[in-house]
Coordinates of C-alpha atoms in Angstrom, one line a residue:
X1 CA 8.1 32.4 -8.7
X2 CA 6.3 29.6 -6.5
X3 CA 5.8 26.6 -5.6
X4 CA 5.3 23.8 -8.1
X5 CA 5.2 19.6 -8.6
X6 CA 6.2 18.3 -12.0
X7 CA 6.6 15.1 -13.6
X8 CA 9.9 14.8 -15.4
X9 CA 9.3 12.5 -18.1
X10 CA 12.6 11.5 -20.4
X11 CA 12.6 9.8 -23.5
X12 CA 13.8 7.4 -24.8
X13 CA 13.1 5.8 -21.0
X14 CA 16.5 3.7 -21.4
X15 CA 18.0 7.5 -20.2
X16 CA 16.1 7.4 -16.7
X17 CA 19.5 6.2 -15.0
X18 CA 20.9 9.4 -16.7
X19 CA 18.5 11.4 -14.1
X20 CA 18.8 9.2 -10.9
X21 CA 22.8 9.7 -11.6
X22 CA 22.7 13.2 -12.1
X23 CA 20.2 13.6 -9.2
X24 CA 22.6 11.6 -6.9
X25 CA 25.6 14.0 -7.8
X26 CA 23.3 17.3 -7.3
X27 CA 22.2 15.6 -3.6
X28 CA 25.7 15.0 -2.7
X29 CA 26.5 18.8 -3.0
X30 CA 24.0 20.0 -1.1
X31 CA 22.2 21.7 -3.9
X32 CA 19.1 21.0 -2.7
X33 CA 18.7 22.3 0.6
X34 CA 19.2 25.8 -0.9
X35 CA 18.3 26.2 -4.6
X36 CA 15.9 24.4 -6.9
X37 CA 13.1 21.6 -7.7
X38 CA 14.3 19.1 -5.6
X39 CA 13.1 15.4 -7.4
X40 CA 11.2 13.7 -4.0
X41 CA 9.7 10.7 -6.0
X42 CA 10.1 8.0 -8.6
X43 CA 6.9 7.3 -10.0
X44 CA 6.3 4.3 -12.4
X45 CA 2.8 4.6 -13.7
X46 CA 1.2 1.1 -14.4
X47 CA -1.5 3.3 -16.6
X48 CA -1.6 5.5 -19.1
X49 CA -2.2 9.3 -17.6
X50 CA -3.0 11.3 -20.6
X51 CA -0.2 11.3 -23.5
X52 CA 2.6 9.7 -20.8
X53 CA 2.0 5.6 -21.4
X54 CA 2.0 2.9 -19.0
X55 CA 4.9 1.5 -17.8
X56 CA 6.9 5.4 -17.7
X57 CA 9.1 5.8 -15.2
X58 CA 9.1 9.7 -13.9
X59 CA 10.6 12.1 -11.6
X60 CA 8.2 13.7 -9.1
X61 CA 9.8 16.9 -8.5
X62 CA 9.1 19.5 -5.9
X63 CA 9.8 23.4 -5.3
X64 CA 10.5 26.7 -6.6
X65 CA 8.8 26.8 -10.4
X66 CA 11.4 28.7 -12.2
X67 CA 13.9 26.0 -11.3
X68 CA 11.7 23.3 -13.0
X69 CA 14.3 23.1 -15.6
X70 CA 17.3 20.6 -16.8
X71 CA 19.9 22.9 -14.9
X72 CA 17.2 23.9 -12.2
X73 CA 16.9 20.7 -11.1
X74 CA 20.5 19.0 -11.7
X75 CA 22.4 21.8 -11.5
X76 CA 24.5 21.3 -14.7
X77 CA 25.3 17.7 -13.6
X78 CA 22.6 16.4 -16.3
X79 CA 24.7 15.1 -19.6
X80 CA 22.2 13.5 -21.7
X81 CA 20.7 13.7 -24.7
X82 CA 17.6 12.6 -24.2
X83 CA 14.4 14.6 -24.5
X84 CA 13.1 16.3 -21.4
X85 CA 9.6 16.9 -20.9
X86 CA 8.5 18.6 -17.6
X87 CA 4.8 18.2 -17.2
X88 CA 3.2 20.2 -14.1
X89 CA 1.4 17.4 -11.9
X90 CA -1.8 19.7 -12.1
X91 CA -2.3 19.3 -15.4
X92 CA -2.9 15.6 -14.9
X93 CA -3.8 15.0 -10.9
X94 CA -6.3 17.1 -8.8
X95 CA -5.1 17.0 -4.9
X96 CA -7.6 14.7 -4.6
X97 CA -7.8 12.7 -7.1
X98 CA -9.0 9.0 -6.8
X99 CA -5.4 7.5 -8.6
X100 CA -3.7 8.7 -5.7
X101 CA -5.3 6.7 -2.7
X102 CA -2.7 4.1 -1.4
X103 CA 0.0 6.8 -2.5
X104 CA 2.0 8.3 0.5
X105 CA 4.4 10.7 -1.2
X106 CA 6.1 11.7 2.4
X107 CA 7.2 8.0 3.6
X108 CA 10.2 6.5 2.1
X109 CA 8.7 3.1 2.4
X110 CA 7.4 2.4 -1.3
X111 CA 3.6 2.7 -1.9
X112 CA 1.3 1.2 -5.0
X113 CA -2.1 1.4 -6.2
X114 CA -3.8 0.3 -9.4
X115 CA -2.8 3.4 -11.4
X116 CA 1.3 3.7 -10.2
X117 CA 4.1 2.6 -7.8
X118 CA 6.0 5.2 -6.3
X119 CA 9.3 5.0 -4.5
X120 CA 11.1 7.9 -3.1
X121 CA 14.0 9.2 -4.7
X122 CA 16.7 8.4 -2.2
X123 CA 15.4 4.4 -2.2
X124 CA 15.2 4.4 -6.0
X125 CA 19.0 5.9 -6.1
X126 CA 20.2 3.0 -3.7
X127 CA 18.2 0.3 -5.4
X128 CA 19.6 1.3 -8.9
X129 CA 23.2 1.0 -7.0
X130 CA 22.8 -1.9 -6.1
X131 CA 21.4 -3.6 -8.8
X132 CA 24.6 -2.0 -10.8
X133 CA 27.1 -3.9 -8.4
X134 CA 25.5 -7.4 -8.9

């Protein structure tokens, strides 16, 4: 038990709508405001961070770390077979660390630096909808 932050990084990338659907139909039940790693973020790095590329779009997931899991997260609601990979954000990012100035990971107005963009979650959902219904 406790509190965690991971990056959930899915390959191959052309999946990623697989998790902002699956995240949108886990929201709308109200999953989240009792049980679970609730994804906060959309992260699209614009460098490489370790073995994850540039141009990877993750999840930035937040809360309890035995829920950092496909069902933990989605709830079931995840059909896709794509490969999973949750990497704790520790493992790459100290809570200082210089690749996150610019980055405000509590505002749901996007931010950007020179190492990623980040969106929330929520924004990324809607933006993804609408780009659909063009």
């Amino acid at each position: 038990m406790g509190y965690q932050e991971s990056w959930l990084y899915v390959q191959p990338q052309v999946c990623f709508s697989n998790l902002i659907r699956a995240y949108e139909k886990t929201a709308r039940t109200d999953y989240y405001r009792t049980m679970g790693a609730e994804p906060m973020s959309v992260v699209i790095l614009k460098r490489p961070f370790g073995e994850v590329p540039k141009g990877v779009k993750l999840l930035w997931e937040c809360g309890d770390r035995c829920f950092h899991t496909p069902v933990g997260v989605f709830n079931g609601n995840l059909k896709s077979p794509a490969k999973l990979c949750f990497i704790p954000v520790e493992q790459v990012l100290d809570p200082d660390d210089y690749r996150l100035k610019g980055i405000d990971l509590n505002s749901r107005a996007p931010s950007e630096n020179a190492y990623m963009k980040r969106y929330s979650v929520k924004d990324y959902a809607e933006k993804i909808r609408n780009d659909r219904e063009r």
